[in-house]
Coordinates of C-alpha atoms in Angstrom, one line a residue:
M1 CA -67.0 -17.9 -48.8
K2 CA -65.0 -19.9 -46.4
D3 CA -64.1 -23.5 -47.0
A4 CA -66.7 -26.0 -45.6
K5 CA -64.2 -27.4 -43.2
A6 CA -62.8 -24.1 -41.9
P7 CA -63.2 -23.4 -38.2
V8 CA -66.5 -21.8 -37.2
K9 CA -66.6 -18.7 -35.0
I10 CA -69.9 -17.5 -33.6
W11 CA -70.8 -14.2 -31.8
Y12 CA -73.3 -15.2 -29.0
Q13 CA -75.2 -12.1 -27.9
S14 CA -76.6 -12.2 -24.4
F15 CA -78.9 -9.5 -23.0
V16 CA -77.2 -9.6 -19.5
D17 CA -74.2 -7.9 -18.1
P18 CA -71.0 -10.0 -17.8
K19 CA -70.0 -8.4 -14.5
Q20 CA -73.4 -8.1 -12.8
Q21 CA -74.4 -11.7 -13.8
A22 CA -71.0 -13.3 -13.9
S23 CA -72.3 -16.8 -12.8
Y24 CA -74.6 -16.9 -15.8
F25 CA -71.7 -16.2 -18.1
V26 CA -69.6 -19.0 -16.5
D27 CA -72.4 -21.5 -17.0
L28 CA -73.3 -20.2 -20.5
R29 CA -69.7 -20.7 -21.8
K30 CA -69.7 -24.2 -20.4
A31 CA -73.0 -25.0 -22.1
L32 CA -71.8 -23.7 -25.4
A33 CA -68.5 -25.5 -25.2
S34 CA -70.3 -28.8 -24.5
A35 CA -72.6 -28.2 -27.5
D36 CA -69.6 -28.3 -29.9
P37 CA -66.0 -28.1 -28.5
D38 CA -64.7 -27.5 -32.0
V39 CA -66.6 -24.2 -32.4
Q40 CA -65.5 -20.9 -31.1
Y41 CA -68.4 -19.3 -29.3
D42 CA -67.6 -15.8 -28.1
V43 CA -70.1 -14.5 -25.6
Y44 CA -70.9 -10.8 -25.4
G45 CA -73.3 -9.0 -23.0
I46 CA -75.2 -5.7 -22.9
T47 CA -74.6 -2.9 -20.4
P48 CA -76.9 -1.9 -18.8
P49 CA -78.5 -5.3 -19.0
D50 CA -82.2 -6.2 -19.7
L51 CA -83.5 -6.0 -16.1
E52 CA -86.5 -3.7 -16.2
L53 CA -88.9 -6.1 -17.9
H54 CA -90.4 -3.5 -20.3
R55 CA -90.8 -2.9 -24.0
I56 CA -88.7 0.2 -23.9
T57 CA -85.8 -1.8 -22.4
E58 CA -86.3 -4.4 -25.1
A59 CA -86.1 -1.7 -27.7
R60 CA -82.8 -0.3 -26.2
C61 CA -81.2 -3.7 -26.2
S62 CA -82.4 -4.4 -29.7
A63 CA -80.5 -1.4 -31.0
Q64 CA -77.3 -2.7 -29.5
V65 CA -78.0 -6.1 -31.0
L66 CA -78.1 -4.6 -34.5
R67 CA -74.9 -2.6 -33.9
N68 CA -73.2 -5.7 -32.6
A69 CA -74.3 -7.8 -35.5
V70 CA -72.7 -5.4 -37.9
R71 CA -69.6 -5.4 -35.8
A72 CA -69.5 -9.2 -35.7
E73 CA -69.7 -9.5 -39.5
R74 CA -66.9 -6.9 -39.9
E75 CA -64.7 -8.8 -37.5
G76 CA -65.0 -12.0 -39.4
Y77 CA -67.6 -14.0 -37.4
D78 CA -69.4 -16.7 -39.3
A79 CA -72.7 -16.2 -37.6
F80 CA -74.5 -14.1 -35.0
A81 CA -76.7 -15.8 -32.3
I82 CA -79.1 -13.8 -30.2
G83 CA -79.5 -15.6 -26.8
H84 CA -82.6 -13.7 -25.7
Y85 CA -86.0 -15.3 -26.1
Q86 CA -87.8 -12.1 -27.2
D87 CA -85.5 -12.1 -30.2
G88 CA -84.8 -8.4 -29.9
G89 CA -83.3 -7.0 -33.1
L90 CA -83.5 -10.3 -35.0
Y91 CA -85.2 -9.1 -38.2
E92 CA -83.2 -5.9 -38.3
A93 CA -79.9 -7.7 -37.9
R94 CA -80.9 -10.3 -40.4
A95 CA -81.7 -7.6 -42.9
A96 CA -78.4 -5.7 -42.2
V97 CA -75.7 -8.5 -42.5
E98 CA -74.8 -11.4 -44.7
V99 CA -73.8 -13.9 -42.1
P100 CA -76.6 -16.1 -40.6
V101 CA -78.5 -14.5 -37.7
L102 CA -80.5 -16.8 -35.4
A103 CA -82.3 -16.1 -32.2
L104 CA -83.3 -18.1 -29.1
G105 CA -87.1 -17.7 -29.5
E106 CA -87.6 -18.3 -33.2
T107 CA -85.0 -21.1 -33.3
S108 CA -86.4 -23.0 -30.3
M109 CA -90.0 -22.7 -31.4
L110 CA -89.3 -23.9 -34.9
Y111 CA -87.2 -26.8 -33.7
A112 CA -89.9 -27.7 -31.1
C113 CA -92.3 -28.2 -34.1
M114 CA -90.2 -31.3 -35.1
L115 CA -90.6 -32.8 -31.6
G116 CA -94.3 -32.6 -31.1
R117 CA -97.5 -31.2 -32.4
N118 CA -98.6 -29.1 -29.4
I119 CA -96.1 -26.8 -27.8
G120 CA -96.3 -24.7 -24.6
L121 CA -94.2 -21.8 -23.4
V122 CA -93.4 -20.9 -19.8
T123 CA -91.9 -17.5 -19.5
I124 CA -90.2 -15.8 -16.5
N125 CA -92.8 -13.2 -15.7
P126 CA -96.4 -12.4 -16.9
V127 CA -95.2 -9.1 -18.4
F128 CA -93.6 -11.1 -21.3
I129 CA -96.8 -13.1 -22.2
P130 CA -98.0 -10.4 -24.7
M131 CA -94.6 -10.2 -26.3
H132 CA -94.4 -14.0 -26.8
E133 CA -97.9 -14.0 -28.2
E134 CA -96.7 -11.4 -30.8
Q135 CA -93.7 -13.7 -31.6
V136 CA -95.9 -16.7 -32.1
S137 CA -98.1 -14.7 -34.5
R138 CA -95.1 -13.3 -36.4
Y139 CA -93.6 -16.8 -36.9
G140 CA -97.0 -18.2 -38.0
L141 CA -97.2 -20.7 -35.1
R142 CA -100.5 -19.9 -33.5
E143 CA -101.8 -23.4 -34.3
R144 CA -98.7 -25.1 -32.8
I145 CA -98.0 -22.9 -29.7
T146 CA -101.2 -23.8 -27.8
A147 CA -100.6 -21.9 -24.5
I148 CA -98.2 -19.5 -22.8
K149 CA -97.9 -19.4 -19.0
A150 CA -95.5 -17.6 -16.6
I151 CA -93.7 -18.1 -13.4
R152 CA -93.2 -15.0 -11.2
T153 CA -89.5 -14.2 -11.0
D154 CA -87.0 -11.8 -12.4
P155 CA -83.4 -11.8 -13.7
T156 CA -81.9 -11.1 -10.3
E157 CA -83.6 -14.1 -8.7
L158 CA -82.8 -16.3 -11.7
N159 CA -79.2 -15.3 -11.6
R160 CA -79.0 -16.3 -7.9
A161 CA -80.3 -19.7 -8.8
F162 CA -77.1 -20.5 -10.8
T163 CA -75.1 -20.7 -7.5
D164 CA -77.8 -21.2 -4.8
A165 CA -79.3 -24.7 -4.8
S166 CA -82.4 -23.6 -2.8
A167 CA -83.1 -20.7 -5.3
F168 CA -82.8 -23.2 -8.1
E169 CA -85.2 -25.6 -6.6
A170 CA -87.7 -22.7 -6.0
V171 CA -87.6 -21.7 -9.7
L172 CA -87.8 -25.4 -10.8
R173 CA -90.9 -25.9 -8.5
Q174 CA -92.6 -22.9 -10.0
F175 CA -91.8 -24.1 -13.5
R176 CA -93.2 -27.5 -12.9
E177 CA -96.4 -26.0 -11.4
Q178 CA -97.0 -24.0 -14.6
V179 CA -96.1 -26.9 -16.9
Q180 CA -98.4 -29.5 -15.5
P181 CA -101.7 -27.8 -16.6
L182 CA -100.2 -27.4 -20.1
V183 CA -99.4 -31.1 -20.2
D184 CA -102.9 -31.9 -19.0
D185 CA -104.2 -29.9 -21.9
G186 CA -102.2 -31.9 -24.4
A187 CA -98.8 -30.0 -24.7
E188 CA -96.1 -32.4 -25.9
V189 CA -93.1 -30.0 -25.9
I190 CA -92.4 -27.3 -23.3
I191 CA -90.1 -24.3 -23.9
P192 CA -88.5 -22.4 -21.0
A193 CA -89.1 -19.0 -22.6
G194 CA -86.0 -17.0 -21.5
G195 CA -82.3 -17.2 -21.8
L196 CA -81.9 -17.5 -18.0
P197 CA -84.3 -20.3 -17.3
A198 CA -83.2 -22.1 -20.5
L199 CA -79.7 -22.1 -19.2
L200 CA -80.7 -23.1 -15.7
F201 CA -82.6 -26.1 -16.8
S202 CA -80.0 -27.2 -19.4
R203 CA -78.3 -28.9 -16.5
L204 CA -81.2 -31.3 -16.3
K205 CA -80.5 -33.8 -19.1
D206 CA -83.6 -35.6 -20.6
F207 CA -85.8 -33.1 -18.7
A208 CA -89.5 -33.9 -19.0
V209 CA -92.6 -33.1 -17.1
G210 CA -95.5 -35.6 -17.3
G211 CA -94.1 -37.1 -20.5
A212 CA -93.7 -33.7 -22.2
V213 CA -90.2 -32.8 -23.4
V214 CA -88.6 -29.7 -21.9
L215 CA -86.5 -28.2 -24.6
N216 CA -82.8 -27.4 -24.0
C217 CA -83.0 -24.1 -25.9
I218 CA -79.4 -23.1 -25.4
A219 CA -78.1 -26.3 -27.1
V220 CA -80.7 -25.9 -29.9
L221 CA -79.6 -22.3 -30.7
A222 CA -75.9 -23.2 -30.5
T223 CA -76.2 -26.2 -32.7
M224 CA -78.6 -24.7 -35.2
T225 CA -76.4 -21.7 -35.6
V226 CA -73.4 -23.9 -36.5
L227 CA -75.7 -25.8 -38.9
A228 CA -76.7 -22.5 -40.6
V229 CA -73.0 -21.7 -41.1
K230 CA -72.3 -25.2 -42.6
L231 CA -75.3 -25.1 -44.9
R232 CA -74.3 -21.7 -46.2
R233 CA -70.8 -22.9 -46.9
L234 CA -72.1 -26.1 -48.6
T235 CA -74.9 -24.6 -50.7
G236 CA -74.3 -20.9 -50.8
T237 CA -77.9 -20.3 -49.8
R238 CA -78.4 -17.2 -47.7
V239 CA -81.4 -15.2 -46.3
S240 CA -83.8 -13.9 -49.0
R241 CA -83.6 -10.3 -49.9
A242 CA -86.8 -10.3 -51.8
S243 CA -88.9 -8.5 -49.2
T244 CA -88.9 -9.1 -45.5
F245 CA -85.1 -9.0 -45.1
A246 CA -84.3 -6.5 -47.9
K247 CA -80.9 -4.9 -47.2
P248 CA -80.8 -1.2 -46.1
S249 CA -78.8 1.3 -48.1
E250 CA -75.3 2.0 -46.8
K251 CA -76.6 5.5 -45.9
A252 CA -79.5 4.1 -43.8
L253 CA -77.2 1.7 -42.0
Q254 CA -74.6 4.3 -41.3
E255 CA -77.2 6.8 -40.0
F256 CA -78.4 4.1 -37.6
L257 CA -74.9 3.3 -36.4
D258 CA -74.1 7.1 -36.0
S259 CA -77.3 7.5 -33.9
L260 CA -75.8 5.1 -31.3
S261 CA -72.5 6.9 -31.0
P262 CA -71.9 8.7 -27.7

């Protein structure tokens, strides 16, 4: 166990490609550095990236997440952060490694519960609504996440919005249009359900719509991951192995890693 004051090094796992979506990576590194300049956030992507908006693509990327979580632990990282709202590979990675594993969806939803009673999600495309409904159920938050809506865009359009002001305004306009009915129905906290929109809107400090707080999910994940590292160093407490996150046998883990080899 590292000393409580030792430098913190975090593997931040994105689901986009660092070459195809370079502008996203530039902004993401800036956002992470501003969250805590004393923490080393190393950002990694996935190739090919998550562009097809389908469960099978989520499954493919999830397998890479688990492999990278194992690699991160072996390379001495203090924690592994999954910067993808669907939380692909979260439970599997948490079961496989000893370092803290946090993900954008779970972390932002749980933190949102401290900011308001009724929470709304706005995702990037209607195809993700059923997946988010499953997340909400898995995390036991059906009484808190009151509604899920979607804008109609895709990763390519969202990536363009990082450098094109008109594209950014178009995404923001769509987002506000979906948020207002949620606010009218009593939502107090709004979560941009996606790594791309979450980063896009992180540039809007104190962002709110009709009095409802719009969560800066990137800052929440970055900060909560550091907090998880510090709490583990301070208390020694780690993820429970009693049931849900029971560790696999070495053979099972190696078989999985071997299955991903070329």
